[in-house]
Short mmCIF file of C-alpha atoms in Angstrom, two decimals:
data_model
loop_
_atom_site.label_atom_id
_atom_site.label_comp_id
_atom_site.label_asym_id
_atom_site.label_seq_id
_atom_site.Cartn_x
_atom_site.Cartn_y
_atom_site.Cartn_z
CA MET N 1 -7.09 -30.46 -50.74
CA THR N 2 -7.57 -28.83 -54.00
CA GLY N 3 -10.73 -28.76 -55.96
CA THR N 4 -9.24 -31.19 -58.67
CA GLU N 5 -8.07 -33.70 -55.96
CA ALA N 6 -11.70 -33.70 -54.70
CA HIS N 7 -13.40 -34.49 -57.82
CA ASP N 8 -10.77 -37.17 -58.73
CA SER N 9 -11.46 -38.85 -55.34
CA TYR N 10 -15.03 -39.08 -55.86
CA GLY N 11 -15.24 -40.06 -59.76
CA GLU N 12 -14.09 -38.53 -63.07
CA LYS N 13 -14.61 -34.86 -63.56
CA PRO N 14 -17.20 -33.95 -66.19
CA ASP N 15 -15.72 -32.32 -69.38
CA PRO N 16 -16.87 -28.67 -69.47
CA GLU N 17 -16.95 -29.01 -73.29
CA ASP N 18 -19.20 -32.07 -73.28
CA HIS N 19 -22.67 -30.76 -73.85
CA ASN N 20 -24.27 -34.18 -73.34
CA ALA N 21 -22.84 -34.48 -69.97
CA PRO N 22 -25.55 -34.56 -67.07
CA VAL N 23 -26.20 -31.18 -65.58
CA GLY N 24 -27.01 -30.69 -61.75
CA PRO N 25 -26.15 -32.86 -58.70
CA GLN N 26 -24.86 -36.16 -59.55
CA LYS N 27 -25.69 -39.56 -57.71
CA ASP N 28 -22.99 -39.15 -55.40
CA THR N 29 -23.71 -35.51 -54.43
CA PRO N 30 -26.62 -35.06 -51.77
CA PRO N 31 -29.12 -32.47 -52.43
CA PRO N 32 -28.83 -29.14 -50.39
CA GLU N 33 -30.84 -29.26 -47.23
CA ASN N 34 -31.78 -25.72 -46.79
CA GLY N 35 -31.95 -24.47 -50.23
CA PRO N 36 -29.58 -22.13 -52.05
CA GLY N 37 -28.04 -19.49 -49.95
CA GLY N 38 -28.92 -21.45 -46.71
CA PRO N 39 -26.49 -21.72 -43.85
CA SER N 40 -25.17 -25.08 -44.94
CA ASP N 41 -24.43 -24.17 -48.32
CA PRO N 42 -20.83 -23.58 -49.14
CA GLU N 43 -19.52 -20.12 -50.44
CA PRO N 44 -19.94 -19.91 -54.31
CA PRO N 45 -16.59 -20.25 -56.16
CA GLU N 46 -15.23 -17.02 -57.59
CA PRO N 47 -15.99 -16.65 -61.27
CA SER N 48 -12.76 -17.35 -63.56
CA SER N 49 -11.75 -16.08 -66.83
CA SER N 50 -12.11 -19.50 -68.30
CA HIS N 51 -15.78 -19.88 -67.29
CA THR N 52 -18.35 -19.40 -70.15
CA PRO N 53 -22.01 -18.34 -69.48
CA ASP N 54 -23.24 -21.69 -71.25
CA GLU N 55 -21.07 -23.68 -68.75
CA PRO N 56 -23.00 -25.45 -65.81
CA PRO N 57 -22.17 -24.35 -62.42
CA ARG N 58 -19.61 -26.47 -60.62
CA ILE N 59 -21.01 -27.94 -57.50
CA PRO N 60 -18.36 -28.86 -54.75
CA MET N 61 -18.26 -32.37 -53.53
CA PRO N 62 -19.33 -33.13 -50.01
CA ARG N 63 -16.52 -33.08 -47.42
CA THR N 64 -15.05 -36.27 -45.84
CA SER N 65 -16.66 -37.50 -42.72
CA VAL N 66 -14.38 -38.30 -39.48
CA GLU N 67 -15.62 -41.85 -39.86
CA ASP N 68 -14.28 -42.28 -43.28
CA THR N 69 -10.68 -40.70 -42.31
CA GLY N 70 -9.74 -43.56 -40.11
CA LEU N 71 -9.14 -41.03 -37.00
CA PRO N 72 -10.20 -41.83 -33.72
CA LEU N 73 -13.85 -40.61 -32.99
CA PRO N 74 -14.25 -38.01 -30.40
CA GLU N 75 -15.27 -39.24 -26.83
CA PRO N 76 -19.03 -38.89 -26.25
CA ALA N 77 -19.76 -36.27 -23.46
CA PRO N 78 -20.55 -38.08 -20.19
CA ALA N 79 -24.12 -38.08 -18.98
CA PRO N 80 -24.64 -35.91 -15.78
CA LEU N 81 -24.90 -37.87 -12.66
CA PHE N 82 -28.22 -37.79 -11.07
CA LEU N 83 -27.75 -38.61 -7.28
CA GLU N 84 -29.89 -38.48 -4.13
CA HIS N 85 -29.86 -35.81 -1.73
CA ARG N 86 -28.35 -38.10 1.07
CA VAL N 87 -25.49 -39.00 -1.44
CA LEU N 88 -24.91 -35.54 -2.28
CA LYS N 89 -24.68 -34.57 1.20
CA SER N 90 -22.19 -37.26 1.96
CA LEU N 91 -19.80 -36.04 -0.73
CA LEU N 92 -19.64 -32.54 0.92
CA GLY N 93 -16.32 -33.40 2.83
CA ALA N 94 -14.73 -34.84 -0.29
CA TRP N 95 -15.76 -31.99 -2.42
CA ALA N 96 -14.20 -29.47 0.30
CA LEU N 97 -10.93 -31.48 0.18
CA ALA N 98 -11.13 -31.36 -3.74
CA ALA N 99 -11.27 -35.36 -3.66
CA CYS N 100 -14.25 -35.85 -5.96
CA SER N 101 -14.25 -36.92 -9.54
CA PRO N 102 -15.22 -34.36 -12.19
CA GLU N 103 -18.58 -35.95 -12.55
CA GLU N 104 -19.15 -35.88 -8.77
CA THR N 105 -17.92 -32.47 -8.53
CA ALA N 106 -20.27 -31.28 -11.17
CA ALA N 107 -23.17 -33.03 -9.43
CA VAL N 108 -22.37 -31.54 -5.98
CA GLU N 109 -21.95 -27.91 -7.42
CA ASP N 110 -25.27 -28.12 -9.23
CA HIS N 111 -26.87 -29.22 -6.12
CA LEU N 112 -25.40 -26.55 -3.97
CA GLY N 113 -27.20 -24.01 -6.33
CA THR N 114 -30.42 -25.28 -5.25
CA CYS N 115 -30.19 -26.50 -1.75
CA GLY N 116 -29.36 -23.90 0.89
CA ALA N 117 -28.79 -26.15 3.81
CA CYS N 118 -26.09 -28.16 1.87
CA ALA N 119 -24.63 -24.96 0.65
CA ASP N 120 -24.15 -23.65 4.23
CA GLU N 121 -22.54 -26.94 5.36
CA ALA N 122 -20.20 -26.76 2.09
CA LEU N 123 -18.99 -23.16 3.26
CA ARG N 124 -18.29 -24.38 6.77
CA LEU N 125 -16.51 -27.28 5.50
CA ARG N 126 -14.37 -25.39 3.12
CA ASP N 127 -13.30 -22.99 5.97
CA ALA N 128 -12.38 -25.87 8.06
CA VAL N 129 -10.09 -27.22 5.17
CA GLY N 130 -8.55 -23.78 5.19
CA LEU N 131 -7.38 -24.16 8.63
CA LEU N 132 -5.87 -27.47 7.91
CA HIS N 133 -3.52 -25.74 5.53
CA PRO N 134 -2.47 -22.57 7.11
CA PRO N 135 -0.84 -20.15 4.60
CA GLU N 136 3.01 -20.00 4.94
CA SER N 137 5.07 -16.85 5.38
CA LEU N 138 6.63 -15.53 2.32
CA ASP N 139 9.43 -13.97 4.48
CA LEU N 140 12.97 -15.59 4.19
CA ASP N 141 14.00 -17.88 7.09
CA PRO N 142 16.09 -15.50 9.35
CA THR N 143 18.76 -18.12 9.49
CA LEU N 144 19.15 -18.25 5.65
CA ARG N 145 21.67 -15.45 5.57
CA THR N 146 23.96 -16.98 8.24
CA ARG N 147 23.90 -20.36 6.57
CA VAL N 148 24.74 -18.92 3.17
CA LEU N 149 27.45 -16.81 4.56
CA GLU N 150 28.96 -20.05 6.46
CA SER N 151 28.71 -22.22 3.23
CA CYS N 152 30.39 -19.59 1.25
CA LEU N 153 33.11 -18.97 3.88
CA ASP N 154 33.77 -22.81 4.35
CA ARG N 155 34.61 -22.77 0.59
CA ARG N 156 36.55 -19.71 0.57
CA PRO N 157 37.75 -18.02 3.69
CA PRO N 158 37.66 -14.15 3.88
CA ARG N 159 41.15 -12.51 3.57
CA ILE N 160 39.92 -10.22 6.44
CA PRO N 161 37.40 -11.96 8.40
CA VAL N 162 34.79 -10.39 10.71
CA PRO N 163 35.36 -11.37 14.40
CA GLU N 164 32.75 -13.82 15.60
CA TRP N 165 31.48 -11.34 18.31
CA ALA N 166 30.66 -8.71 15.42
CA THR N 167 28.56 -11.10 13.33
CA PRO N 168 25.44 -10.76 15.16
CA TYR N 169 25.36 -7.03 14.65
CA ASP N 170 26.37 -7.51 11.04
CA ALA N 171 23.31 -9.92 10.58
CA GLU N 172 20.87 -7.57 12.47
CA THR N 173 21.63 -4.59 10.72
CA ALA N 174 21.23 -6.45 7.37
CA ARG N 175 17.89 -7.63 8.32
CA LEU N 176 16.71 -4.22 9.60
CA ASP N 177 17.84 -2.66 6.22
CA ALA N 178 15.92 -5.17 4.32
CA LEU N 179 12.82 -4.14 6.32
CA LEU N 180 13.45 -0.43 5.83
CA GLN N 181 13.85 -1.09 1.85
CA ASP N 182 10.41 -2.70 1.84
CA ILE N 183 8.44 0.12 3.66
CA GLY N 184 6.86 3.19 1.78
CA ASP N 185 7.56 6.91 2.40
CA ALA N 186 4.28 7.25 4.38
CA GLU N 187 5.17 4.43 6.73
CA TRP N 188 8.37 6.25 7.72
CA HIS N 189 6.16 8.45 9.95
CA ALA N 190 4.13 5.71 11.44
CA PRO N 191 4.08 5.94 15.28
CA VAL N 192 6.28 3.85 17.25
CA ARG N 193 6.34 3.69 20.97
CA LEU N 194 9.82 2.91 22.64
CA ARG N 195 9.45 0.98 26.03
CA TRP N 196 11.89 0.43 28.75
CA PHE N 197 11.89 0.17 32.69
CA GLU N 198 12.99 2.81 35.00
CA GLY N 199 13.15 1.50 38.82
CA ASP N 200 10.17 -0.62 39.09
CA GLU N 201 7.93 1.04 36.50
CA GLN N 202 7.62 0.88 32.96
CA THR N 203 8.04 4.02 30.82
CA SER N 204 7.64 5.06 27.16
CA ARG N 205 8.56 7.52 24.55
CA ARG N 206 6.45 8.12 21.49
CA THR N 207 8.44 8.71 18.27
CA THR N 208 8.07 7.50 14.58
CA VAL N 209 10.03 4.84 12.30
CA ALA N 210 12.40 7.44 11.34
CA GLY N 211 12.97 8.42 14.80
CA VAL N 212 13.76 4.94 15.93
CA ILE N 213 16.43 4.89 13.16
CA ALA N 214 17.67 8.19 14.49
CA HIS N 215 17.94 6.57 17.96
CA LEU N 216 20.06 3.69 16.78
CA LEU N 217 22.26 5.96 14.78
CA THR N 218 23.11 8.09 17.72
CA VAL N 219 23.61 5.02 20.16
CA ASP N 220 25.84 3.30 17.51
CA GLY N 221 27.92 6.46 17.42
CA LEU N 222 29.19 5.52 20.73
CA VAL N 223 30.88 2.68 19.37
CA ALA N 224 31.97 4.64 16.53
CA LEU N 225 33.69 7.20 18.89
CA THR N 226 35.73 4.32 20.48
CA LEU N 227 36.82 3.25 16.96
CA GLY N 228 37.81 6.72 15.84
CA LEU N 229 35.12 7.08 13.68
CA ASP N 230 33.00 10.33 12.96
CA ASP N 231 30.29 11.12 15.50
CA PRO N 232 26.89 11.13 13.80
CA LEU N 233 25.57 13.69 16.64
CA GLU N 234 26.42 17.28 15.56
CA ALA N 235 25.29 18.81 18.69
CA GLN N 236 26.75 18.11 22.01
CA ALA N 237 24.85 16.13 24.59
CA ASP N 238 24.59 16.91 28.26
CA THR N 239 25.66 13.50 29.25
CA PRO N 240 27.06 10.83 26.85
CA THR N 241 24.15 8.45 27.64
CA PRO N 242 22.06 6.70 24.92
CA ALA N 243 18.91 8.65 26.13
CA ALA N 244 20.85 11.97 26.23
CA ARG N 245 22.34 11.64 22.92
CA THR N 246 18.94 10.54 21.37
CA GLU N 247 17.07 13.59 22.78
CA ALA N 248 19.70 15.95 21.44
CA PHE N 249 19.45 14.49 18.02
CA TRP N 250 15.57 14.94 18.06
CA THR N 251 15.66 18.34 19.31
CA THR N 252 18.32 19.78 17.37
CA SER N 253 16.85 18.49 14.02
CA HIS N 254 15.34 21.33 11.94
CA PHE N 255 12.65 18.74 10.72
CA PRO N 256 11.40 15.49 12.20
CA PRO N 257 13.46 12.50 11.10
CA THR N 258 12.57 11.27 7.72
CA ARG N 259 13.62 8.27 5.39
CA SER N 260 16.73 10.30 4.56
CA VAL N 261 18.11 8.88 8.02
CA ARG N 262 18.43 5.38 6.62
CA ALA N 263 21.51 6.29 4.58
CA PRO N 264 23.73 7.68 7.42
CA TRP N 265 22.60 4.81 9.55
CA ARG N 266 23.38 2.29 7.01
CA GLU N 267 26.70 3.81 6.14
CA GLN N 268 27.70 3.79 9.74
CA ALA N 269 26.81 0.29 10.20
CA HIS N 270 28.87 -0.85 7.46
CA ASN N 271 31.97 1.25 8.71
CA LEU N 272 31.50 -0.25 12.14
CA VAL N 273 31.84 -3.86 10.87
CA ARG N 274 34.55 -3.09 8.43
CA THR N 275 36.65 -1.35 11.08
CA VAL N 276 36.41 -4.09 13.80
CA ALA N 277 37.35 -6.44 10.86
CA PHE N 278 40.45 -4.67 9.96
CA ALA N 279 41.18 -4.10 13.71
CA GLY N 280 41.13 -7.67 14.50
CA GLY N 281 39.61 -9.83 17.53
CA GLY N 282 41.96 -8.06 19.92
CA SER N 283 40.12 -4.97 19.62
CA GLY N 284 37.10 -6.60 21.46
CA ARG N 285 38.68 -5.45 24.91
CA LEU N 286 38.48 -1.59 24.01
CA PRO N 287 36.04 -0.08 26.47
CA VAL N 288 32.82 1.58 25.10
CA SER N 289 31.59 4.10 27.48
CA TYR N 290 27.63 4.50 27.91
CA GLY N 291 27.81 7.31 30.49
CA ALA N 292 26.66 5.48 33.60
CA PHE N 293 28.66 2.20 32.63
CA GLU N 294 31.21 0.77 30.19
CA LEU N 295 31.31 -2.45 28.24
CA PRO N 296 34.11 -3.95 26.35
CA LEU N 297 33.81 -3.61 22.51
CA ARG N 298 32.99 -7.27 22.09
CA ASP N 299 29.95 -7.11 24.43
CA SER N 300 29.10 -3.58 23.11
CA MET N 301 28.44 -4.94 19.69
CA LEU N 302 26.37 -7.77 21.02
CA ASP N 303 24.24 -5.05 23.07
CA ARG N 304 24.07 -3.21 19.66
CA ALA N 305 22.80 -6.25 17.85
CA PHE N 306 20.19 -6.87 20.45
CA GLU N 307 18.95 -3.35 20.44
CA THR N 308 18.62 -3.44 16.69
CA TRP N 309 16.64 -6.62 16.85
CA VAL N 310 14.27 -5.28 19.50
CA HIS N 311 13.78 -2.07 17.61
CA ALA N 312 13.44 -3.67 14.34
CA GLY N 313 10.63 -5.68 15.99
CA ASP N 314 9.08 -2.24 17.15
CA ILE N 315 9.13 -0.95 13.57
CA ALA N 316 7.80 -3.95 12.12
CA GLU N 317 4.89 -3.98 14.68
CA ALA N 318 4.14 -0.31 13.75
CA VAL N 319 4.02 -1.02 9.96
CA ASP N 320 2.30 -4.55 10.42
CA TYR N 321 5.36 -6.64 8.84
CA PRO N 322 6.22 -9.97 10.00
CA TYR N 323 9.65 -10.30 11.73
CA GLU N 324 11.37 -13.24 13.18
CA PRO N 325 13.92 -13.52 15.89
CA PRO N 326 17.66 -13.83 15.32
CA SER N 327 19.30 -17.09 14.40
CA PRO N 328 19.76 -19.34 17.43
CA ARG N 329 23.55 -19.04 17.56
CA HIS N 330 23.19 -15.21 17.68
CA LEU N 331 20.33 -15.23 20.22
CA HIS N 332 22.14 -17.51 22.53
CA ALA N 333 25.03 -14.95 22.41
CA MET N 334 22.45 -12.22 23.26
CA ILE N 335 20.95 -14.02 26.26
CA ASP N 336 24.50 -14.79 27.48
CA LEU N 337 25.30 -11.12 27.50
CA GLY N 338 21.99 -10.36 29.41
CA ALA N 339 22.82 -13.41 32.14
CA ARG N 340 26.49 -11.94 32.41
CA MET N 341 25.18 -8.69 33.19
CA LEU N 342 22.40 -9.80 35.66
CA PRO N 343 24.68 -9.82 38.94
CA THR N 344 25.67 -6.15 38.47
CA ALA N 345 22.22 -5.11 37.67
CA LEU N 346 21.25 -6.92 41.01
CA ALA N 347 23.89 -5.06 42.87
CA ALA N 348 22.81 -1.78 41.37
CA ARG N 349 19.29 -2.42 42.35
CA ARG N 350 20.36 -3.40 45.95
CA GLN N 351 22.30 -0.12 46.53
CA ALA N 352 19.34 1.78 45.21
CA GLY N 353 17.06 0.01 47.76
CA LEU N 354 14.91 -1.76 45.06
CA ALA N 355 15.97 -5.16 45.82
CA THR N 356 15.82 -7.25 48.97
CA PRO N 357 19.11 -7.75 51.03
CA GLY N 358 20.62 -11.02 51.09
CA GLN N 359 20.33 -13.33 54.08
CA THR N 360 23.93 -12.22 55.07
CA ARG N 361 24.59 -8.87 56.55
CA HIS N 362 27.44 -8.20 54.27
CA LEU N 363 27.98 -9.06 50.64
CA VAL N 364 29.95 -12.29 49.91
CA PRO N 365 33.53 -11.55 49.31
CA ALA N 366 34.62 -11.80 45.58
CA GLY N 367 35.87 -15.28 44.68
CA THR N 368 33.89 -17.14 47.16
CA PRO N 369 30.82 -19.11 46.35
CA GLY N 370 27.61 -17.68 47.33
CA ARG N 371 23.81 -17.93 46.84
CA SER N 372 22.79 -18.93 43.27
CA LEU N 373 19.88 -18.86 41.18
CA ARG N 374 19.56 -21.14 38.24
CA LEU N 375 18.27 -19.49 34.99
CA GLU N 376 17.11 -22.04 32.40
CA ILE N 377 16.32 -20.64 28.97
CA GLU N 378 14.30 -22.83 26.69
CA GLY N 379 13.65 -23.21 22.91
CA LEU N 380 16.17 -21.83 20.40
CA GLY N 381 19.36 -20.17 21.72
CA GLY N 382 18.67 -21.60 25.17
CA GLY N 383 20.98 -22.99 27.71
CA GLU N 384 21.36 -22.77 31.63
CA TRP N 385 23.24 -20.08 33.70
CA LEU N 386 23.86 -19.78 37.57
CA ILE N 387 23.30 -16.10 38.56
CA PRO N 388 25.33 -15.11 41.81
CA LEU N 389 22.71 -13.33 44.06
CA ASP N 390 24.80 -11.80 46.83
CA SER N 391 27.73 -10.02 44.75
CA PRO N 392 28.99 -9.59 41.32
CA GLY N 393 32.23 -11.02 42.24
CA ALA N 394 30.91 -13.93 44.02
CA LEU N 395 31.14 -17.36 42.50
CA PRO N 396 28.07 -19.26 41.37
CA SER N 397 27.69 -22.66 43.07
CA PRO N 398 25.04 -25.13 42.42
CA ASP N 399 25.57 -26.36 45.96
CA HIS N 400 24.25 -22.95 47.15
CA GLU N 401 21.27 -22.94 44.59
CA VAL N 402 18.19 -21.24 46.38
CA ALA N 403 16.05 -20.82 43.19
CA HIS N 404 15.23 -22.01 39.62
CA ILE N 405 13.54 -20.00 36.77
CA ALA N 406 12.55 -21.42 33.31
CA LEU N 407 11.89 -19.04 30.61
CA ASP N 408 11.61 -19.01 26.85
CA GLY N 409 14.46 -17.44 25.10
CA VAL N 410 12.46 -14.69 23.13
CA GLU N 411 10.56 -13.92 26.18
CA PHE N 412 13.77 -13.41 28.26
CA CYS N 413 14.85 -10.98 25.61
CA GLN N 414 11.73 -9.13 25.69
CA LEU N 415 11.95 -8.97 29.41
CA ALA N 416 15.52 -7.55 29.27
CA ALA N 417 14.22 -5.09 26.49
CA GLY N 418 11.54 -3.85 28.95
CA HIS N 419 8.50 -5.00 26.57
CA VAL N 420 7.37 -7.48 29.10
CA PRO N 421 6.47 -6.57 32.73
CA PRO N 422 8.40 -8.84 35.26
CA GLU N 423 4.99 -9.54 37.00
CA GLU N 424 3.68 -10.92 33.59
CA ALA N 425 6.61 -12.98 32.74
CA ALA N 426 5.35 -16.49 32.13
CA ALA N 427 8.25 -18.19 34.02
CA GLY N 428 8.39 -21.62 35.64
CA GLN N 429 9.48 -20.80 39.26
CA VAL N 430 10.74 -22.89 42.08
CA GLY N 431 12.60 -21.69 45.14
CA ASP N 432 13.25 -18.39 47.10
CA ARG N 433 10.17 -16.34 45.86
CA GLU N 434 12.13 -13.01 46.83
CA ALA N 435 15.28 -14.08 44.90
CA ILE N 436 13.09 -14.76 41.69
CA ARG N 437 11.31 -11.43 42.00
CA ASP N 438 14.91 -9.68 42.31
CA VAL N 439 16.25 -11.42 39.18
CA LEU N 440 13.15 -10.85 37.13
CA PHE N 441 13.28 -7.03 38.08
CA ALA N 442 16.82 -6.91 37.52
CA ALA N 443 16.40 -8.40 34.06
CA ALA N 444 14.05 -5.57 33.27
CA SER N 445 16.21 -3.07 34.40
CA LEU N 446 18.75 -3.92 31.96
CA SER N 447 16.48 -2.14 29.34
CA ARG N 448 17.11 1.39 28.64
CA MET N 449 16.06 3.96 25.80
#
């Protein structure tokens, strides 16, 4: 509002040429409270060229009060609550749950500043509320990648699909690569202890995060050789076993492995998946030699997926990073591979004198039913398997079942990886105690460096 409009709203503007006009404050203008120059006085107007020395000074009209504008009046500030001590103490639980009104919250917090007993009780209640709402992990669900890919492939099938038996390796290498992307340079040298079983004893080997990736690179190289790809191992190992190839890589390196080993491992993993996709599902029957034994390519890719997950867990533990098990479908495939390898492991331990002989003096002929153990895997990826005890070629038979073992799926995998001693495996056991012991130790013997 301009000065002219303000004067017009309060009465006629006095004529500056009229020397008989009253001078000074008019009846509608309240006198100044603090005198000239006081804090409530408005700033004097700027002198204009039309103002003459004989002209009386202009006095601004008062501002319009909020009551005269018709606008809603501001809400008065609520009076603080004055509550008794027993009432304030009874409100501590609601205050910890953030269920008090603003007035009650202010009253309780003012009280906590003066009452030590209530302040201690409030801290205990607030900690208890924190336990009721545990923080959720910010990491992605390990099944998310599989679900997204399945949704995409349902809408548009791939022109060159990856065989079903190679998808666990594809998923686990992708998850490990995401973990490696998140760690810093210093964490590549964090100590990691590789653990496995030899005979009836647990053994270990100390290395670093980079050393673990170098180990995966060299053992995956056995699959690469079967597919006609380049061998990542430059020096020749004494024997084509995973342990010998890993030791050869570590000893021939001029410097300890660093994060630079991630690039060749990642490229080799992509080449393996791409090659088996172009080769088709029929390539799954190709034999992959591990020195002391062979596996068909379809089982070897599952074996590499299993070891990738296990060693990714070792790395995550070393760098204090949360890591989840594989998706249930992939976990089931890994458990199924371990269950199928148990009869051969039992026979090898029996030949080495590490397992108790069966009740029969001779092995059961191939193709005939024999003593069996029921392996029940609970949880995600679980199922039931009948394990022949007397011969790898014997037929498992529920009529000849002599024992029953129940294990969690992840715990069985940790046992097969050599991370859990057989004596400490939390298993439900019923039946022949010697057969149960032999199967648990055979499961541990599946582990290797």
